[in-house]
Short mmCIF file of C-alpha atoms in Angstrom, two decimals:
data_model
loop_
_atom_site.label_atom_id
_atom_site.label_comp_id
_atom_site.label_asym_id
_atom_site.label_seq_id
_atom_site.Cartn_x
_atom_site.Cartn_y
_atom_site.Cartn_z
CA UNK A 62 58.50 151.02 111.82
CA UNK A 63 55.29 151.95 110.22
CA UNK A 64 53.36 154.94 109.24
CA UNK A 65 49.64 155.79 109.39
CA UNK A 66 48.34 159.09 108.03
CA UNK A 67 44.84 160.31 108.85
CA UNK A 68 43.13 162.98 106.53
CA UNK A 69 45.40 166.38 107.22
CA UNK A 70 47.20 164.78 109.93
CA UNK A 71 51.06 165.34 110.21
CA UNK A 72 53.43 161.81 111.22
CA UNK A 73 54.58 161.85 114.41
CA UNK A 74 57.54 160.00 115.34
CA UNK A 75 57.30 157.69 118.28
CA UNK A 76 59.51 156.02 120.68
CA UNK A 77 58.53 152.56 119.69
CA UNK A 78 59.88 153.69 116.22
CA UNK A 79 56.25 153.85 114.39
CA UNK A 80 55.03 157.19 113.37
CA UNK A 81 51.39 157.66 114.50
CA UNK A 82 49.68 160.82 113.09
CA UNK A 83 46.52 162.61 114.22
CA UNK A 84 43.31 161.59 116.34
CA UNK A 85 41.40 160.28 113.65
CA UNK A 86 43.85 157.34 112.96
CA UNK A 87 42.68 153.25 113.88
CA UNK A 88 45.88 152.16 115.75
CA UNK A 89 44.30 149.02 117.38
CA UNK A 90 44.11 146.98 114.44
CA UNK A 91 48.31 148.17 113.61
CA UNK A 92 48.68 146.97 117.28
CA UNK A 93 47.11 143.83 116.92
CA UNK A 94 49.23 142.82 114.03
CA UNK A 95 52.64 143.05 115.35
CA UNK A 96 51.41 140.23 117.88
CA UNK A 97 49.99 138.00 114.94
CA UNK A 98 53.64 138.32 113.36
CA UNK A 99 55.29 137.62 116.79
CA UNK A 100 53.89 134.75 117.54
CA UNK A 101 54.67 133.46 113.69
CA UNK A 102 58.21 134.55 114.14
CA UNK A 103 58.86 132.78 117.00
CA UNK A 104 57.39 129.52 115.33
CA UNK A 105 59.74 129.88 112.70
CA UNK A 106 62.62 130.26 114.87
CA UNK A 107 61.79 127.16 116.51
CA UNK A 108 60.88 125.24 113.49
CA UNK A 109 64.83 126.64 112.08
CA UNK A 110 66.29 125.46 115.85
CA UNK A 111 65.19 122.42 115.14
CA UNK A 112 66.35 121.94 111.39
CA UNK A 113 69.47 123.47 112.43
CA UNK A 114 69.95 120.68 115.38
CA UNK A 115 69.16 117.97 113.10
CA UNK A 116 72.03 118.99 110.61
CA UNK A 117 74.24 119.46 113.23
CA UNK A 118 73.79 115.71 114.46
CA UNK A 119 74.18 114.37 110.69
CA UNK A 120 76.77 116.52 110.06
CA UNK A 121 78.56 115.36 113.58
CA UNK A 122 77.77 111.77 112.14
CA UNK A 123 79.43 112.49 108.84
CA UNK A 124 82.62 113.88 110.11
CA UNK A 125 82.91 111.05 112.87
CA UNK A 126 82.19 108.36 110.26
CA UNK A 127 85.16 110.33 107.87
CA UNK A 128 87.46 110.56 110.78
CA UNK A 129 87.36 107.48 112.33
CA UNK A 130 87.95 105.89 108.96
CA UNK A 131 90.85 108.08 108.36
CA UNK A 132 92.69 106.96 111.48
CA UNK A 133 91.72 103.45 111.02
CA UNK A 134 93.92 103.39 107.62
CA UNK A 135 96.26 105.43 109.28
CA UNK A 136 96.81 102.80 111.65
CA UNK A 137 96.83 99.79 109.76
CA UNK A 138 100.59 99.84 108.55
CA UNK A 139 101.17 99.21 112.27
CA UNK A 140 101.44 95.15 111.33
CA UNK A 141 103.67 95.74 109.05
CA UNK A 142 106.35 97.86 110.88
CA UNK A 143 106.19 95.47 113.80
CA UNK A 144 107.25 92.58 111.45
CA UNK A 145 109.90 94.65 110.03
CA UNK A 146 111.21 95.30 113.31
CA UNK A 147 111.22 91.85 114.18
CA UNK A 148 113.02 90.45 111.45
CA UNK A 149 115.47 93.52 110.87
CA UNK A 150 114.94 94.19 107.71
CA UNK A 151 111.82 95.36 105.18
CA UNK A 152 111.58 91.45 104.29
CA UNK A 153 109.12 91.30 100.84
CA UNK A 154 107.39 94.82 101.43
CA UNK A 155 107.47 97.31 99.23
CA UNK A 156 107.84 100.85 100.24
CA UNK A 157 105.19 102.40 97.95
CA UNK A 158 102.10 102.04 100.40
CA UNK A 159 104.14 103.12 103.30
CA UNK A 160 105.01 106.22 101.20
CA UNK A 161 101.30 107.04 99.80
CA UNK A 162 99.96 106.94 103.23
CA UNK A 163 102.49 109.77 104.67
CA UNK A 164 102.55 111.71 101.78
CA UNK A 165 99.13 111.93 101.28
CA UNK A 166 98.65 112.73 104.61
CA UNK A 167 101.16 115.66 104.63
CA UNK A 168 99.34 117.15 100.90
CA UNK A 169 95.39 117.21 102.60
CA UNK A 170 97.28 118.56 105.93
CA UNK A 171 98.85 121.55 104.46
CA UNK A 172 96.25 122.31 102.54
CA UNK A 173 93.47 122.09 105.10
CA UNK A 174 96.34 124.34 107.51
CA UNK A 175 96.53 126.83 104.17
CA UNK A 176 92.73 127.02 103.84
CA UNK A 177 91.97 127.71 107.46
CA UNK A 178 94.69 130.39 108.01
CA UNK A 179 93.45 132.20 104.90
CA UNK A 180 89.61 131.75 104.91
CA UNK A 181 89.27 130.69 108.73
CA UNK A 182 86.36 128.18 107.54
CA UNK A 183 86.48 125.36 110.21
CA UNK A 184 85.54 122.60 107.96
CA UNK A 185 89.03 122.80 107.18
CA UNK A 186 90.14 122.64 110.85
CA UNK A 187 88.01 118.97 110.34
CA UNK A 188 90.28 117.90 108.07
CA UNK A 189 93.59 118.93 109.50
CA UNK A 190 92.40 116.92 112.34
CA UNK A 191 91.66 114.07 110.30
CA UNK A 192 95.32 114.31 108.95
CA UNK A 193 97.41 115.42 111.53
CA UNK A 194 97.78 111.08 112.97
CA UNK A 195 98.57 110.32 109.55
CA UNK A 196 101.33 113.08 109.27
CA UNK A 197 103.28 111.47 112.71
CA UNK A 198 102.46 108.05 111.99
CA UNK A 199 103.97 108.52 108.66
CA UNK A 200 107.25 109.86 109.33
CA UNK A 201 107.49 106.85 111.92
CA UNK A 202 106.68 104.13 109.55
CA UNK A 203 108.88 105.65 106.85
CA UNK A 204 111.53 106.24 109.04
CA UNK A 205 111.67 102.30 110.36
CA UNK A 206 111.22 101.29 107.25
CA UNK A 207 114.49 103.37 105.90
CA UNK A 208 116.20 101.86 109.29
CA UNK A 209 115.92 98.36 108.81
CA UNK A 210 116.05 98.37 104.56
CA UNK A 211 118.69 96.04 103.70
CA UNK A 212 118.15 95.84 99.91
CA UNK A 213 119.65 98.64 98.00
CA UNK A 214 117.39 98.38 95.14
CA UNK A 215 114.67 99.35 97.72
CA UNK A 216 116.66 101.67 99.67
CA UNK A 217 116.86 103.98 96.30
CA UNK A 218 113.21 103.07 95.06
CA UNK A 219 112.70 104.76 99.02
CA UNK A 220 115.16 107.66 98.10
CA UNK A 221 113.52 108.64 94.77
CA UNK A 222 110.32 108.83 96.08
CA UNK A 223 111.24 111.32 99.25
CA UNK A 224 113.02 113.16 96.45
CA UNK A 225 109.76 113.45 94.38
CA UNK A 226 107.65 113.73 97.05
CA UNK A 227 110.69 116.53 98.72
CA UNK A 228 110.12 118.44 95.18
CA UNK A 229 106.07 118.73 95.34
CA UNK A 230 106.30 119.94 98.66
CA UNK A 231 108.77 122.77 97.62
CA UNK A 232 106.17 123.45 94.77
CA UNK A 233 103.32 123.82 97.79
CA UNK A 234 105.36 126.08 99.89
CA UNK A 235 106.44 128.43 96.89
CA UNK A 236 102.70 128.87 95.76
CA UNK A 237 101.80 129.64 99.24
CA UNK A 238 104.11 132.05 99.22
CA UNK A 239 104.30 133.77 95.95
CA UNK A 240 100.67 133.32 94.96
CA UNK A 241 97.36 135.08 95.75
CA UNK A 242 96.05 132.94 98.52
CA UNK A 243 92.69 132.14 96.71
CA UNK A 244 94.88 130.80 93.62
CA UNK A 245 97.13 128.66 96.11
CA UNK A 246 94.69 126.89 97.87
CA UNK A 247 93.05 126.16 94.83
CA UNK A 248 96.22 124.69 93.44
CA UNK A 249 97.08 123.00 96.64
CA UNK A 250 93.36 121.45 96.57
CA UNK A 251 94.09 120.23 92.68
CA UNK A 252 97.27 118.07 93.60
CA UNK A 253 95.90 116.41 96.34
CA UNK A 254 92.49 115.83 94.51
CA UNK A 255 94.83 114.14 91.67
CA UNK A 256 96.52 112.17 93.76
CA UNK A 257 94.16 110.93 95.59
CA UNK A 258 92.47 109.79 92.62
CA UNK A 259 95.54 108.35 90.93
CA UNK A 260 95.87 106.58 94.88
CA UNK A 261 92.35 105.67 94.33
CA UNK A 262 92.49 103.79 90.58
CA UNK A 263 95.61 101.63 91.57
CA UNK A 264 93.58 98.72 92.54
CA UNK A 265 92.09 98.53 89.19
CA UNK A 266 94.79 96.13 88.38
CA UNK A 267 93.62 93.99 90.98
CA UNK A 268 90.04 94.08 90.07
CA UNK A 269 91.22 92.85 86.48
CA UNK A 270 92.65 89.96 88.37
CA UNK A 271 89.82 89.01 89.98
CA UNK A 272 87.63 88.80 87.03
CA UNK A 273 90.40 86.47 85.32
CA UNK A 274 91.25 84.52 88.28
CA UNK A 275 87.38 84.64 90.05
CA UNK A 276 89.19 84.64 93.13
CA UNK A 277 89.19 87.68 95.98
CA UNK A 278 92.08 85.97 97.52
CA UNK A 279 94.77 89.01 96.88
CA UNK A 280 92.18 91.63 98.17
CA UNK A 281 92.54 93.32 101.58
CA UNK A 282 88.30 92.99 102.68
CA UNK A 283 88.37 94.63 105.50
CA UNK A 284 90.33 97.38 104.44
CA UNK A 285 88.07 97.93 100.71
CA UNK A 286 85.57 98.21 103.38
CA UNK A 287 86.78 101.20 105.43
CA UNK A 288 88.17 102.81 102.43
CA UNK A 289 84.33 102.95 100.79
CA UNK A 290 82.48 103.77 104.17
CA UNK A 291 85.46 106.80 104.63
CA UNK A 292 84.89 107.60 100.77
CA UNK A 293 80.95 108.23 101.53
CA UNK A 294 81.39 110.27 104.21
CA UNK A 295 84.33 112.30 103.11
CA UNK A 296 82.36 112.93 99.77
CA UNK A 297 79.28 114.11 102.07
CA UNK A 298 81.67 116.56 104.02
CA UNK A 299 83.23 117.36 100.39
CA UNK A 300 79.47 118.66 99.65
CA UNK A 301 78.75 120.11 102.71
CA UNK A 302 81.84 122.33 102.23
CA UNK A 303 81.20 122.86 98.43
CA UNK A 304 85.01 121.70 98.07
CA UNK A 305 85.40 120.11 94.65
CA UNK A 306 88.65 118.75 95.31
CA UNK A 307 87.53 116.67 97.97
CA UNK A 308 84.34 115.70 96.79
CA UNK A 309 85.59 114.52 93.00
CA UNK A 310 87.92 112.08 94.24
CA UNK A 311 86.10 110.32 97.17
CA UNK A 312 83.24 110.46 94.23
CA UNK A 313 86.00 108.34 92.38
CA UNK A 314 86.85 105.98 95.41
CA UNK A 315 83.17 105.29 95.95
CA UNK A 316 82.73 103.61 92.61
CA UNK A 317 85.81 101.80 92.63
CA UNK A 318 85.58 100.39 96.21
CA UNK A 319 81.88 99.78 95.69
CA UNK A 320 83.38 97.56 92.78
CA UNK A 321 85.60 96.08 95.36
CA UNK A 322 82.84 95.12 97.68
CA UNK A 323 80.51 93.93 95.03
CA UNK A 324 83.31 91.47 93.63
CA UNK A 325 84.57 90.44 97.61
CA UNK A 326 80.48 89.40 97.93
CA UNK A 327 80.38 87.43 94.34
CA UNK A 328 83.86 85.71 94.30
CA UNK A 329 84.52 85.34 98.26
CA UNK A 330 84.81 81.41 99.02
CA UNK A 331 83.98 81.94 102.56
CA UNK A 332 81.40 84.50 101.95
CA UNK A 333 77.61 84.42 102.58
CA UNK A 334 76.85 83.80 98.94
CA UNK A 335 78.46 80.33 98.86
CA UNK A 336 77.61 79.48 102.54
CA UNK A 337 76.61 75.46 102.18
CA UNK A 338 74.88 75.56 105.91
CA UNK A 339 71.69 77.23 105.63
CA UNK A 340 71.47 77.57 109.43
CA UNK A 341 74.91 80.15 109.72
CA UNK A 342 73.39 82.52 106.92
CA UNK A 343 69.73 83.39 107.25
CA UNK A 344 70.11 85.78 104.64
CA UNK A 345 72.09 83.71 102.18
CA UNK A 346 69.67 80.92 103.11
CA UNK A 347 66.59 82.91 101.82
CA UNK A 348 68.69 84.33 98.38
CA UNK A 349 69.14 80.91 97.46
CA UNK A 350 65.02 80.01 98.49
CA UNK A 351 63.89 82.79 96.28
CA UNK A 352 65.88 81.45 93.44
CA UNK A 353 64.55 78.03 93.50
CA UNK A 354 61.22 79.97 93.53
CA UNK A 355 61.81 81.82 90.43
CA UNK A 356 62.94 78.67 89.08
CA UNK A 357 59.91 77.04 89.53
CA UNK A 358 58.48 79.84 88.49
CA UNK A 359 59.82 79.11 85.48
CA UNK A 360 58.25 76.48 84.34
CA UNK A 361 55.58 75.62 81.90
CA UNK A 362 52.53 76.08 84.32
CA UNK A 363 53.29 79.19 85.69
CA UNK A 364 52.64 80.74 82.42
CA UNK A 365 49.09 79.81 82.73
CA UNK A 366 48.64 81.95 85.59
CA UNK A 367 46.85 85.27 85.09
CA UNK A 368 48.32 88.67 84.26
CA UNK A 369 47.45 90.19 87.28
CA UNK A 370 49.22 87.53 89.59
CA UNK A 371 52.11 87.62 87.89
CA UNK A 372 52.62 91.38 87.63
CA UNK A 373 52.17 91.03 91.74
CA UNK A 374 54.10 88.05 92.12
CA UNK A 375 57.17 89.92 90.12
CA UNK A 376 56.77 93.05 92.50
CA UNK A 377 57.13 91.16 95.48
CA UNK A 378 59.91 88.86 94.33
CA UNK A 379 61.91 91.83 92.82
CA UNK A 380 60.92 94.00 96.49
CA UNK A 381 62.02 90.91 98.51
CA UNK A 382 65.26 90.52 96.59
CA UNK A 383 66.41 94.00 96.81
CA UNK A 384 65.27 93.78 100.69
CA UNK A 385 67.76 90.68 101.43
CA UNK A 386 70.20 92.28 99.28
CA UNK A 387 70.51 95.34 100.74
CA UNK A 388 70.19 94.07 104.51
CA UNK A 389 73.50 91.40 103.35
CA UNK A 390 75.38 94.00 101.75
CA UNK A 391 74.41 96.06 105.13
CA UNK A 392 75.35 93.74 107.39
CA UNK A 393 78.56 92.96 105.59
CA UNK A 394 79.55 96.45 105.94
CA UNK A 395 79.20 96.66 109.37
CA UNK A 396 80.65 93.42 110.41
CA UNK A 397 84.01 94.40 108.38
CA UNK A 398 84.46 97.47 109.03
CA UNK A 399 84.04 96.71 113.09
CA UNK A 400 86.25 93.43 112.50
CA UNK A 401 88.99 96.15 110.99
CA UNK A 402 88.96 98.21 113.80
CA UNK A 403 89.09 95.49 116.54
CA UNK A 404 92.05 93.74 114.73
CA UNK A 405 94.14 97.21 113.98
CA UNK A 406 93.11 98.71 117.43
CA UNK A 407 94.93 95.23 118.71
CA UNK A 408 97.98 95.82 116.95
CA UNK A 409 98.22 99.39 118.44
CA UNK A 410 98.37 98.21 121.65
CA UNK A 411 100.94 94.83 120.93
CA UNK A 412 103.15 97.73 119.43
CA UNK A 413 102.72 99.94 122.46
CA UNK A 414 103.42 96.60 124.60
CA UNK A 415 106.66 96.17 122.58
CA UNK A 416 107.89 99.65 123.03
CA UNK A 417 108.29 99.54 126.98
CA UNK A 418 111.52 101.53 127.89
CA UNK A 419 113.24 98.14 129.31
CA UNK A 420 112.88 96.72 125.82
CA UNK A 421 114.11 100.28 124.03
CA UNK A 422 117.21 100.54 126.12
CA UNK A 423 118.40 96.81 125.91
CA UNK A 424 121.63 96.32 123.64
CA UNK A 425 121.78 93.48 121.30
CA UNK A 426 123.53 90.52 122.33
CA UNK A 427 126.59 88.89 120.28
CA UNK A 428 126.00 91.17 117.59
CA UNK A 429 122.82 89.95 115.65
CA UNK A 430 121.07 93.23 116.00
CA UNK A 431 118.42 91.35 117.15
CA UNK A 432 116.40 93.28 119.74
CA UNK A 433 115.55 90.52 121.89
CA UNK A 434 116.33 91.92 125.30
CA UNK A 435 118.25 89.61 127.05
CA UNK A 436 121.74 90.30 127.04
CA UNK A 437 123.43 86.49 128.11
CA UNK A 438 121.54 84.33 125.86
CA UNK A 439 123.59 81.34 123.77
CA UNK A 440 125.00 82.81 120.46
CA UNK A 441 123.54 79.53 118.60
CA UNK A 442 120.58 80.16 120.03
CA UNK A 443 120.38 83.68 119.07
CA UNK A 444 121.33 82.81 115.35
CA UNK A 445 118.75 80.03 115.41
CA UNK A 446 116.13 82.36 116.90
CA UNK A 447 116.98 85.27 114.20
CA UNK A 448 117.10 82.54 111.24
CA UNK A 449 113.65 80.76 112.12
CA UNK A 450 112.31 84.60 112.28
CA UNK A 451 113.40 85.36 108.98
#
């Protein structure tokens, strides 16, 4: 409230809670300005409604775009355990990837369960959700994989890692239990911020490849994609939460998938840079224009051309390039990361195809652990069948 004195006048309180004093007093002017300040008030609600809706709808973006490219990765081993099932055994896989995926899963999961029990923030909720797929999906693809691992060297490369993974998990719990729960989340958020970034620098041996080899052939496009459009937005949800262990890491993973991308566009065979047919790659089509323009450019009577000209021909050139650049890499982007989820979204449902309950409850015929479902088939054609799959 306010309070207006007149000369010898005593403050009065009011119901309005203002304290008006004696006759003498101007009151219309303190009534005017309360209206003034209402109307400006209400503008500035409205103008905060409206930031406020806006950073809701990029923030909803962000966490889709983080999600969806959590559970696209999640999903991808999916090819993989339906060959191994197959054949019968792991065949030339190795178990480390399977083992990464799961256990990083389980790491952000328990410490985004950790975090929201103890600070009740629901960015945290976000990520548990992100995780939680990954968590299932991993004890299924670890557990087929154990099933059907017929090399014993394997099998115990398998076993030591469960072990190791078995110990850190132990580590987790006791800190969680022992610990202040400000200290434990911060140690939680510390392992799985360095192993995500040790998860994150093991394709640096592959980028040394390429630049020996100048060939993209042993890199997984589709998936560098996903993994550096997931790494943007989980490092934008990393800032919006003013989490350090999630926003170092993806911070990592952007550079070295950006890498990725930049060497899949350079050294790809089949990609837009080395398209021969100008008419399948507008974009490609107009690179390779520009540089036969700066080219000719070049030459001896192009220097003869004024300063002015050719401070506006460079702007334009070096606009245009970055234009067609960007709109490539762009494009690229989209077109593999869509192409990912197509393709793994297909597996999901020739694995769901295979896992009817007729097809579960068959027995295997003759003794080839074969799956195959029929139960009065030839025994050479059964062994035929089995070798060719192998």
């Amino acid at each position: 409230g306010t309070a207006a004195h007149g000369a010898g006048s005593t403050p009065v309180a009011t119901g309005n809670g203002t304290a008006a004093s004696g006759a003498n007093d101007q009151v219309a002017p303190a009534s005017a300005a309360p209206a003034a300040a209402g109307a400006t008030v209400a503008d500035v609600v409205a103008a905060e409604k409206d930031m406020l809706h806006h950073r809701l709808d990029l923030e909803w973006i962000v966490k889709t775009i983080a999600k969806l490219s959590n559970i696209l990765l999640q999903l991808s081993p999916i090819r993989m355990m339906r060959e191994i099932r197959q054949a019968g055994s792991t065949l030339a896989y190795d178990p480390l990837p399977t083992f990464t995926m799961a256990f990083g899963s389980v790491l952000w999961f328990f410490y985004a369960s950790l975090g929201l029990s103890c600070t009740g923030e629901p960015a945290f909720g976000d990520i548990m959700e992100a995780y939680v797929l990954g968590v299932v999906l991993g004890a299924v693809y670890v557990a087929t994989f154990a099933r059907h691992c017929r090399d014993p060297d394997m099998g115990s490369q398998l076993a030591s890692l469960l072990r190791a993974g078995g110990c850190v998990l132990v580590f987790e719990v006791l800190c969680a239990v022992v610990l202040p729960h400000t200290t434990a989340i911060r140690i939680l958020g510390a392992l799985c911020a360095i192993f995500s970034i040790i998860v994150t620098a093991s394709p640096l041996v592959v980028i040394e490849d390429v630049f020996r080899t100048q060939s993209v052939s042993m890199m997984q496009t589709d998936t560098v994609i996903v993994c550096f459009c997931g790494s943007c937005a989980w490092t934008a949800m990393g800032f919006m939460m003013h989490d350090i262990n999630i926003a170092l890491p993806n911070c990592f993973a952007i550079a070295i998938s950006g890498i990725q991308v930049h060497l899949i566009l350079k050294f790809s065979d089949t990609g837009m840079w080395k398209s021969h047919n100008s008419k399948d790659d507008c974009s490609s089509s107009l690179i390779r224009g520009l540089r036969q323009e700066r080219a000719e450019g070049s030459g001896p009577d192009h220097a003869t051309t004024g300063m002015g000209s050719n401070f506006e021909a460079s702007v334009y050139k070096q606009a245009k390039v970055f234009t067609l650049l960007a709109w490539a890499h762009g494009r690229f982007v989209v077109t593999s990361y869509l192409h990912f989820a197509t393709t793994t979204i297909g597996e999901v449902c020739k694995w769901i195809v295979e896992l009817e309950p007729g097809k579960l409850r068959s027995k295997p015929c003759y003794g080839c652990k074969l799956p195959c479902g029929r139960t009065g088939a030839d025994p050479g054609t059964e062994l035929g069948e089995r070798s060719g799959l192998i």
